[in-house]
Short mmCIF file of C-alpha atoms and ligand atoms in Angstrom, two decimals:
data_model
loop_
_atom_site.label_atom_id
_atom_site.label_comp_id
_atom_site.label_asym_id
_atom_site.label_seq_id
_atom_site.Cartn_x
_atom_site.Cartn_y
_atom_site.Cartn_z
CA MET W 919 30.86 59.48 72.43
CA SER W 920 33.78 60.54 70.21
CA GLN W 921 36.95 58.50 70.29
CA ALA W 922 38.77 61.47 71.96
CA ASP W 923 36.15 61.55 74.76
CA TYR W 924 36.53 57.82 75.19
CA TYR W 925 40.27 58.15 75.68
CA GLN W 926 39.87 60.99 78.17
CA GLN W 927 37.42 58.95 80.21
CA HIS W 928 39.77 55.99 80.05
CA PHE W 929 42.62 58.03 81.57
CA ALA W 930 40.41 59.86 84.09
CA ASN W 931 40.18 56.70 86.23
CA LEU W 932 43.96 56.56 86.66
CA ASP W 933 45.76 58.46 89.43
CA THR W 934 49.48 57.78 88.91
CA VAL W 935 51.78 59.06 86.18
CA ASN W 936 53.18 55.59 85.58
CA GLY W 937 49.67 54.20 85.29
CA VAL W 938 48.82 56.74 82.58
CA ILE W 939 52.05 56.03 80.68
CA GLN W 940 51.34 52.29 80.75
CA ALA W 941 47.71 52.77 79.66
CA ARG W 942 48.81 55.06 76.85
CA ASN W 943 51.28 52.45 75.55
CA GLU W 944 48.53 49.83 75.64
CA LEU W 945 46.14 52.09 73.67
CA PHE W 946 48.81 52.63 71.01
CA LYS W 947 48.68 48.83 70.54
CA SER W 948 44.86 48.53 70.81
CA ASP W 949 42.85 46.50 68.25
CA LEU W 950 41.54 49.65 66.57
CA ILE W 951 45.01 51.09 66.00
CA LEU W 952 46.52 47.74 64.90
CA GLU W 953 43.61 47.09 62.52
CA LEU W 954 43.94 50.49 60.83
CA THR W 955 47.75 50.09 60.62
CA GLU W 956 47.32 46.74 58.86
CA LYS W 957 44.67 48.17 56.48
CA LEU W 958 46.97 51.05 55.61
CA LYS W 959 49.70 48.68 54.44
CA SER W 960 47.56 47.08 51.72
CA ALA W 961 45.22 50.01 50.92
CA SER W 962 45.02 51.75 47.55
CA ILE W 963 46.52 55.21 47.25
CA GLU W 964 43.03 56.72 47.45
CA ASP W 965 42.19 54.77 50.64
CA LYS W 966 45.57 55.59 52.18
CA LYS W 967 44.65 59.28 51.92
CA VAL W 968 41.67 58.55 54.21
CA ILE W 969 43.10 55.92 56.58
CA GLY W 970 46.43 57.67 57.17
CA PRO W 971 44.99 60.90 58.64
CA GLN W 972 42.39 58.86 60.59
CA LEU W 973 45.17 56.88 62.24
CA ASN W 974 47.15 60.05 62.98
CA VAL W 975 44.15 61.69 64.66
CA LEU W 976 43.59 58.65 66.88
CA LYS W 977 47.27 58.52 67.95
CA LYS W 978 47.23 62.27 68.61
CA ASP W 979 44.08 61.91 70.76
CA ILE W 980 45.70 59.13 72.80
CA LYS W 981 48.85 61.15 73.35
CA GLU W 982 47.10 64.41 74.21
CA SER W 983 44.53 62.78 76.54
CA GLY W 984 47.35 60.97 78.35
CA ASP W 985 49.47 64.17 78.64
CA LYS W 986 46.47 66.07 79.97
CA ARG W 987 45.85 63.46 82.68
CA ILE W 988 49.57 63.43 83.65
CA GLN W 989 49.45 67.20 84.15
CA GLU W 990 46.29 66.90 86.26
CA ILE W 991 47.93 64.24 88.45
CA GLN W 992 51.03 66.40 88.93
CA VAL W 993 48.96 69.39 90.01
CA LEU W 994 47.07 67.18 92.49
CA GLN W 995 50.35 65.83 93.85
CA GLU W 996 51.71 69.36 94.39
CA LYS W 997 48.53 70.27 96.22
CA ASP W 998 48.99 67.18 98.39
CA ASN W 999 52.52 68.28 99.23
CA PHE W 1000 51.22 71.67 100.15
CA THR W 1001 48.71 70.22 102.58
CA ASP W 1002 51.72 68.61 104.35
CA PHE W 1003 52.89 72.11 105.21
CA ASP W 1004 52.72 72.53 108.97
CA PRO W 1005 52.87 76.14 110.20
CA THR W 1006 53.40 74.94 113.79
CA PHE W 1007 56.49 72.91 112.82
CA ASN W 1008 59.37 73.46 115.30
CA SER W 1009 62.45 74.07 113.12
CA SER W 1010 64.84 74.82 116.00
CA LYS W 1011 65.74 71.15 116.36
CA TYR W 1012 67.23 71.36 112.84
CA ALA W 1013 69.21 74.53 113.62
CA ASP W 1014 72.58 72.74 113.30
CA LYS W 1015 71.62 71.79 109.73
CA SER W 1016 71.18 75.41 108.65
CA GLY W 1017 73.65 77.14 106.31
CA HIS W 1018 76.81 78.80 107.54
CA LEU W 1019 79.89 80.53 106.20
CA HIS W 1020 82.73 78.48 104.74
CA PRO W 1021 85.48 77.67 107.31
CA LEU W 1022 88.00 79.77 105.36
CA THR W 1023 85.64 82.75 105.31
CA LEU W 1024 85.19 82.44 109.07
CA ILE W 1025 88.94 82.48 109.69
CA THR W 1026 89.41 85.39 107.27
CA LYS W 1027 86.79 87.33 109.22
CA GLU W 1028 88.65 86.60 112.48
CA ILE W 1029 91.88 87.87 110.91
CA GLN W 1030 90.21 91.02 109.59
CA ASP W 1031 88.69 91.64 113.00
CA ILE W 1032 92.09 91.45 114.75
CA PHE W 1033 93.71 93.88 112.30
CA GLU W 1034 90.82 96.33 112.51
CA LYS W 1035 91.01 96.30 116.31
CA MET W 1036 94.75 97.08 116.01
CA GLY W 1037 93.97 100.17 113.91
CA PHE W 1038 94.65 98.77 110.43
CA GLU W 1039 92.57 99.74 107.40
CA SER W 1040 91.75 97.27 104.63
CA GLY W 1041 93.49 97.81 101.30
CA ARG W 1042 92.16 96.70 97.90
CA GLY W 1043 93.48 95.09 94.76
CA PRO W 1044 92.32 93.07 91.72
CA LEU W 1045 92.90 89.35 91.15
CA VAL W 1046 94.25 90.06 87.66
CA ASP W 1047 97.00 92.63 87.86
CA THR W 1048 99.84 94.16 85.89
CA GLN W 1049 103.42 92.95 86.22
CA TRP W 1050 104.20 96.41 87.63
CA TYR W 1051 102.05 95.84 90.74
CA ASN W 1052 102.81 92.13 91.09
CA PHE W 1053 106.57 92.34 90.54
CA THR W 1054 108.29 95.48 89.23
CA ALA W 1055 107.10 97.99 91.84
CA LEU W 1056 107.90 95.35 94.46
CA ASN W 1057 111.56 95.63 93.45
CA SER W 1058 111.48 92.61 91.15
CA PRO W 1059 112.19 93.84 87.59
CA SER W 1060 111.67 91.53 84.60
CA TYR W 1061 115.34 90.47 84.39
CA HIS W 1062 115.52 89.65 88.11
CA PRO W 1063 115.73 85.96 89.15
CA SER W 1064 113.38 86.63 92.10
CA ARG W 1065 110.47 86.51 89.63
CA ALA W 1066 111.03 82.77 89.35
CA MET W 1067 110.33 82.36 93.09
CA GLN W 1068 106.61 82.26 92.31
CA ASP W 1069 105.28 80.24 89.36
CA THR W 1070 103.09 82.74 87.62
CA PHE W 1071 99.96 82.34 85.49
CA TYR W 1072 100.44 84.81 82.62
CA LEU W 1073 97.31 85.83 80.68
CA ASP W 1074 96.87 86.56 76.96
CA GLY W 1075 95.79 90.15 77.64
CA LYS W 1076 98.38 92.91 77.87
CA ASP W 1077 98.53 96.14 79.86
CA GLU W 1078 99.09 99.60 78.36
CA ASN W 1079 102.87 99.02 78.33
CA GLY W 1080 102.45 95.86 76.27
CA ASP W 1081 103.27 93.52 79.19
CA TYR W 1082 101.19 90.40 79.75
CA MET W 1083 98.73 90.66 82.65
CA VAL W 1084 99.11 88.11 85.45
CA MET W 1085 96.90 86.35 87.98
CA ARG W 1086 98.36 87.95 91.09
CA THR W 1087 100.78 85.61 92.84
CA GLN W 1088 100.80 87.48 96.16
CA THR W 1089 98.75 90.01 98.08
CA SER W 1090 101.89 92.17 98.32
CA THR W 1091 100.42 93.98 95.26
CA THR W 1092 98.24 95.83 97.77
CA GLN W 1093 101.33 97.37 99.45
CA ILE W 1094 101.83 99.42 96.26
CA ARG W 1095 98.16 100.08 95.55
CA TYR W 1096 97.46 101.30 99.08
CA GLY W 1097 100.77 103.13 99.45
CA GLU W 1098 100.41 105.19 96.28
CA SER W 1099 97.01 106.55 97.38
CA HIS W 1100 97.70 107.21 101.11
CA THR W 1101 99.89 109.57 103.07
CA PRO W 1102 101.94 108.17 105.99
CA PRO W 1103 101.63 107.30 108.73
CA PHE W 1104 99.36 104.41 107.74
CA ARG W 1105 98.58 100.82 108.69
CA MET W 1106 97.17 98.66 105.93
CA PHE W 1107 96.05 95.02 105.83
CA TYR W 1108 94.44 92.97 103.12
CA ALA W 1109 93.16 89.40 102.81
CA GLY W 1110 92.43 87.83 99.42
CA GLN W 1111 92.95 85.11 96.81
CA VAL W 1112 96.24 84.51 95.00
CA PHE W 1113 97.25 82.08 92.24
CA ARG W 1114 100.39 80.10 91.49
CA ASN W 1115 101.09 77.49 88.85
CA GLU W 1116 102.29 74.91 91.38
CA ASN W 1117 102.04 71.17 91.85
CA ILE W 1118 99.14 70.44 94.18
CA ASP W 1119 99.98 68.52 97.35
CA ALA W 1120 98.91 68.41 101.01
CA THR W 1121 100.12 71.98 101.67
CA HIS W 1122 100.10 73.55 98.17
CA ASP W 1123 97.26 74.57 95.94
CA ILE W 1124 97.11 76.65 92.76
CA MET W 1125 94.60 79.03 94.34
CA PHE W 1126 95.02 79.99 97.96
CA HIS W 1127 94.59 82.99 100.24
CA GLN W 1128 97.10 85.38 101.73
CA VAL W 1129 97.07 88.17 104.24
CA GLU W 1130 99.24 91.23 103.77
CA CYS W 1131 100.01 93.82 106.37
CA MET W 1132 102.11 96.97 106.12
CA ILE W 1133 102.92 99.98 108.29
CA VAL W 1134 104.68 103.05 106.89
CA ASP W 1135 105.86 105.72 109.29
CA GLU W 1136 109.02 107.41 110.55
CA ASN W 1137 111.38 105.43 112.80
CA ILE W 1138 110.00 101.96 112.08
CA SER W 1139 112.16 99.14 113.42
CA LEU W 1140 112.41 95.36 113.50
CA GLY W 1141 111.26 95.57 117.13
CA ASN W 1142 107.90 97.00 115.94
CA LEU W 1143 107.64 94.19 113.41
CA LYS W 1144 108.29 91.43 115.93
CA TRP W 1145 105.82 92.91 118.42
CA LEU W 1146 103.14 93.22 115.74
CA ILE W 1147 103.54 89.65 114.51
CA GLN W 1148 103.55 88.23 118.03
CA THR W 1149 100.50 90.23 119.13
CA PHE W 1150 98.61 89.26 116.00
CA TYR W 1151 99.22 85.52 116.37
CA GLN W 1152 98.53 85.60 120.12
CA HIS W 1153 95.08 86.97 119.29
CA LEU W 1154 94.52 84.54 116.44
CA PHE W 1155 95.32 81.51 118.58
CA ALA W 1156 93.89 83.07 121.77
CA THR W 1157 97.01 82.49 123.88
CA ASN W 1158 99.51 84.84 125.56
CA ASP W 1159 102.18 82.13 125.57
CA LEU W 1160 102.77 82.16 121.82
CA GLU W 1161 106.31 83.18 120.78
CA VAL W 1162 107.75 84.33 117.47
CA ARG W 1163 111.06 83.28 115.93
CA LEU W 1164 112.55 85.22 113.01
CA ARG W 1165 115.02 83.62 110.57
CA PRO W 1166 116.94 85.35 107.76
CA SER W 1167 115.28 85.00 104.36
CA TYR W 1168 114.96 86.77 101.03
CA PHE W 1169 112.09 88.69 99.45
CA PRO W 1170 112.87 91.35 96.82
CA PHE W 1171 110.61 93.92 98.49
CA THR W 1172 111.96 93.73 102.07
CA VAL W 1173 115.40 94.26 103.57
CA PRO W 1174 116.23 92.60 105.84
CA SER W 1175 113.81 89.79 104.95
CA LEU W 1176 112.65 87.29 107.52
CA GLU W 1177 110.94 83.94 107.69
CA VAL W 1178 108.44 83.91 110.58
CA ASP W 1179 107.94 80.87 112.82
CA ILE W 1180 105.50 80.76 115.71
CA SER W 1181 105.68 78.44 118.71
CA ASN W 1182 103.23 75.60 118.15
CA PRO W 1183 99.91 76.42 119.87
CA PHE W 1184 98.89 72.75 119.44
CA LYS W 1185 102.01 71.36 121.15
CA ASP W 1186 101.13 68.34 123.32
CA LYS W 1187 97.41 68.83 122.54
CA PRO W 1188 95.81 65.35 122.50
CA GLY W 1189 94.58 64.47 119.03
CA SER W 1190 96.61 67.19 117.28
CA LYS W 1191 98.49 65.95 114.20
CA ILE W 1192 101.39 68.31 115.02
CA LYS W 1193 101.56 67.83 118.78
CA ASP W 1194 105.28 66.85 118.64
CA GLN W 1195 106.35 69.93 116.66
CA ASP W 1196 107.92 72.94 118.49
CA TRP W 1197 107.65 75.58 115.75
CA ILE W 1198 105.31 76.26 112.85
CA GLU W 1199 106.27 78.19 109.72
CA ALA W 1200 103.93 81.16 109.64
CA GLY W 1201 104.93 83.42 106.70
CA GLY W 1202 107.31 86.08 105.45
CA ALA W 1203 108.19 89.53 106.80
CA GLY W 1204 110.71 92.33 106.74
CA LEU W 1205 111.32 96.04 106.59
CA VAL W 1206 110.00 97.55 103.38
CA HIS W 1207 112.77 97.95 100.79
CA PRO W 1208 113.70 101.63 100.11
CA ASN W 1209 112.96 101.04 96.39
CA VAL W 1210 109.37 100.08 97.27
CA ILE W 1211 109.06 103.23 99.41
CA LYS W 1212 110.25 105.18 96.33
CA ASN W 1213 107.82 103.33 94.04
CA ILE W 1214 104.87 104.44 96.15
CA GLY W 1215 106.09 108.02 95.76
CA LEU W 1216 107.71 108.56 99.18
CA ASP W 1217 111.17 109.60 100.35
CA PRO W 1218 112.97 106.55 101.84
CA ASN W 1219 115.22 108.88 103.86
CA LYS W 1220 112.16 110.04 105.75
CA TYR W 1221 109.89 106.99 105.80
CA GLN W 1222 110.40 103.35 106.60
CA GLY W 1223 107.96 100.51 106.52
CA LEU W 1224 107.40 97.05 107.87
CA ALA W 1225 105.46 94.29 106.15
CA PHE W 1226 104.39 90.76 106.79
CA GLY W 1227 102.33 88.23 104.91
CA PHE W 1228 101.15 84.67 105.37
CA GLY W 1229 98.90 82.02 103.87
CA ILE W 1230 95.40 81.82 105.38
CA ASP W 1231 94.77 78.29 104.10
CA ARG W 1232 97.78 76.86 105.97
CA ILE W 1233 96.77 78.59 109.20
CA ALA W 1234 93.19 77.34 108.76
CA GLN W 1235 94.53 73.87 108.00
CA LEU W 1236 96.42 73.92 111.33
CA LYS W 1237 93.50 75.31 113.31
CA LEU W 1238 91.10 72.72 111.89
CA GLY W 1239 93.60 69.85 111.96
CA LEU W 1240 93.27 69.09 108.23
CA THR W 1241 95.64 66.69 106.50
CA LYS W 1242 94.94 68.00 103.00
CA MET W 1243 94.54 71.63 101.93
CA GLY W 1244 92.45 70.54 98.92
CA GLN W 1245 89.57 69.73 101.29
CA PHE W 1246 88.66 73.40 101.42
CA PHE W 1247 87.36 73.40 97.87
CA ASP W 1248 86.63 69.83 96.82
CA GLY W 1249 82.93 70.38 97.55
CA ASP W 1250 82.58 67.62 100.14
CA LEU W 1251 79.51 68.55 102.19
CA LYS W 1252 80.64 66.40 105.12
CA PHE W 1253 83.71 68.63 105.42
CA VAL W 1254 81.75 71.87 105.18
CA GLN W 1255 79.34 70.57 107.83
CA GLY W 1256 82.24 70.06 110.24
CA LYS W 1257 83.59 66.52 109.68
CA ARG W 1258 87.41 66.80 109.68
CA VAL W 1259 89.73 64.07 108.38
C1 FA5 S 54 105.04 85.76 99.81
O1 FA5 S 54 104.13 85.52 99.04
C2 FA5 S 54 105.33 87.17 100.26
N1 FA5 S 54 104.53 88.07 99.50
C3 FA5 S 54 105.05 87.27 101.77
C4 FA5 S 54 105.60 88.53 102.38
C5 FA5 S 54 104.77 89.62 102.61
C6 FA5 S 54 106.96 88.60 102.70
C7 FA5 S 54 105.27 90.78 103.16
C8 FA5 S 54 107.46 89.79 103.23
C9 FA5 S 54 106.63 90.85 103.49
P1 FA5 S 54 105.68 83.26 100.13
O2 FA5 S 54 105.84 82.93 98.70
O3 FA5 S 54 106.61 82.60 101.07
O4 FA5 S 54 105.79 84.82 100.40
O5 FA5 S 54 104.18 82.92 100.55
C10 FA5 S 54 103.66 83.33 101.80
C11 FA5 S 54 102.80 82.23 102.40
O6 FA5 S 54 101.81 81.81 101.47
C12 FA5 S 54 103.56 80.95 102.74
O7 FA5 S 54 104.18 81.08 104.00
C13 FA5 S 54 102.45 79.93 102.75
O8 FA5 S 54 101.73 79.99 103.99
C14 FA5 S 54 101.52 80.45 101.69
N2 FA5 S 54 101.67 79.69 100.43
C15 FA5 S 54 102.67 79.83 99.50
N3 FA5 S 54 102.47 79.01 98.45
C16 FA5 S 54 101.32 78.34 98.72
C17 FA5 S 54 100.55 77.35 98.01
N4 FA5 S 54 100.90 76.92 96.79
N5 FA5 S 54 99.41 76.87 98.57
C18 FA5 S 54 99.02 77.33 99.78
N6 FA5 S 54 99.67 78.27 100.49
C19 FA5 S 54 100.82 78.76 99.98
#
C-alpha cells in the first residue's frame, strides 16, 4: 500500500470535519515526518535533494487526503439535511413570521390609495434635481433668504446652467414637473424621499418622506383647500370627527401660506404617548403663488392652484406610537416585526 493510500484509509474511518482536522495535524507530527525533518537538517546537499521532495510529497498527501475526506463529509451532511425535508410540513403556523412590507411603505400605500380614490394622479420626480426645480421655479431664487429654510445637500455635479445639483429637499419639485407637462384642470399627488442636512433627533432625520398634493383649476379657493385637507386626514385616521386648523405661515411658493394642524385622533386614547395633546402639526399648505403658475407655463389671471405637503415619517410615527423617528431605518428586526418602543 502506498503512503497516499494509507492516509486515505486513515481518514476514511472518520466522520466529522473536526475529527479529520485533528487527525491531519497529528499526521503532520507523525514519527515518519519528524524523522525525515530531522534527517534533512543534517543531510548533505546531495541527500537534501532526495529527502526534501520526499517530505513534501508526504505532507501534500496528508493535506489532500484530509481535504478530500472533509469534502465527502460535507456532502453527506447536506444529504442528511435534505432527508429532513418534510413535504407534509404545515407552514401556516409560521405565517406571522413571513415577510411583509416595511411600515412606512404600508402607510405610503394607504396615502396613495386615498389620493387615487379622490381623483388624483401620481406625479414623478428624481431624488437628485436641479436648483431650478427644487428652488427657483418654486419662487425661491438664489439670492432669496427662503433658500436657507431647508438645509440643502449640494452635490459636486452641475446642471447645464452651471449650477450645482441638489438632493431634493422637498417633494414640491413635483408641482413644477407635473405642471409643466399637464393642462389644467388637474389634481396631482406624489409621495417620495427627500433629504436635508439637519441634526438628527426624535422627530428629524436627514432622509425622510413627504407627500405633495396640488390642484390647478379656475376659481380655486382656500375653502377647497381646507375641505381637501380635512377629507384626506379623516380617511387616513378613519374618523369623521377629525378637524383641521390653519395658521398663517410662509412658504415662497404659496400665498397665503398656512401651517396645518389636525385635531389629535389619539386624544384620551389609553396608552397613547400624545393623549393629552389637542392638536398635531400636520404640514404646510397654501394657494399656489402666481409666479409658480407662470413658471409652469400658465396664465395666473386664469388659473389658480392649491397645494399641501406633509412628512410621512411623522404621521407614521404618530400612528405607530414611536418615540424615535430613527427606528424606521436602524435595521432593528424587532421593530420591523411589530415591536414598538
Ligand atoms: C415643506 O417642505 C413644503 N414643501 C410643504 C408644502 C407643500 C407647503 C405644499 C406648502 C404647499 P416643511 O419644510 O415644513 O415644508 O416640511 C413639511 C413636513 O416635512 C413637516 O411638516 C414635517 O412633517 C416634515 N419634515 C420636515 N423636516 C423633517 C425632518 N428633518 N425629518 C422628518 N420630517 C421632516
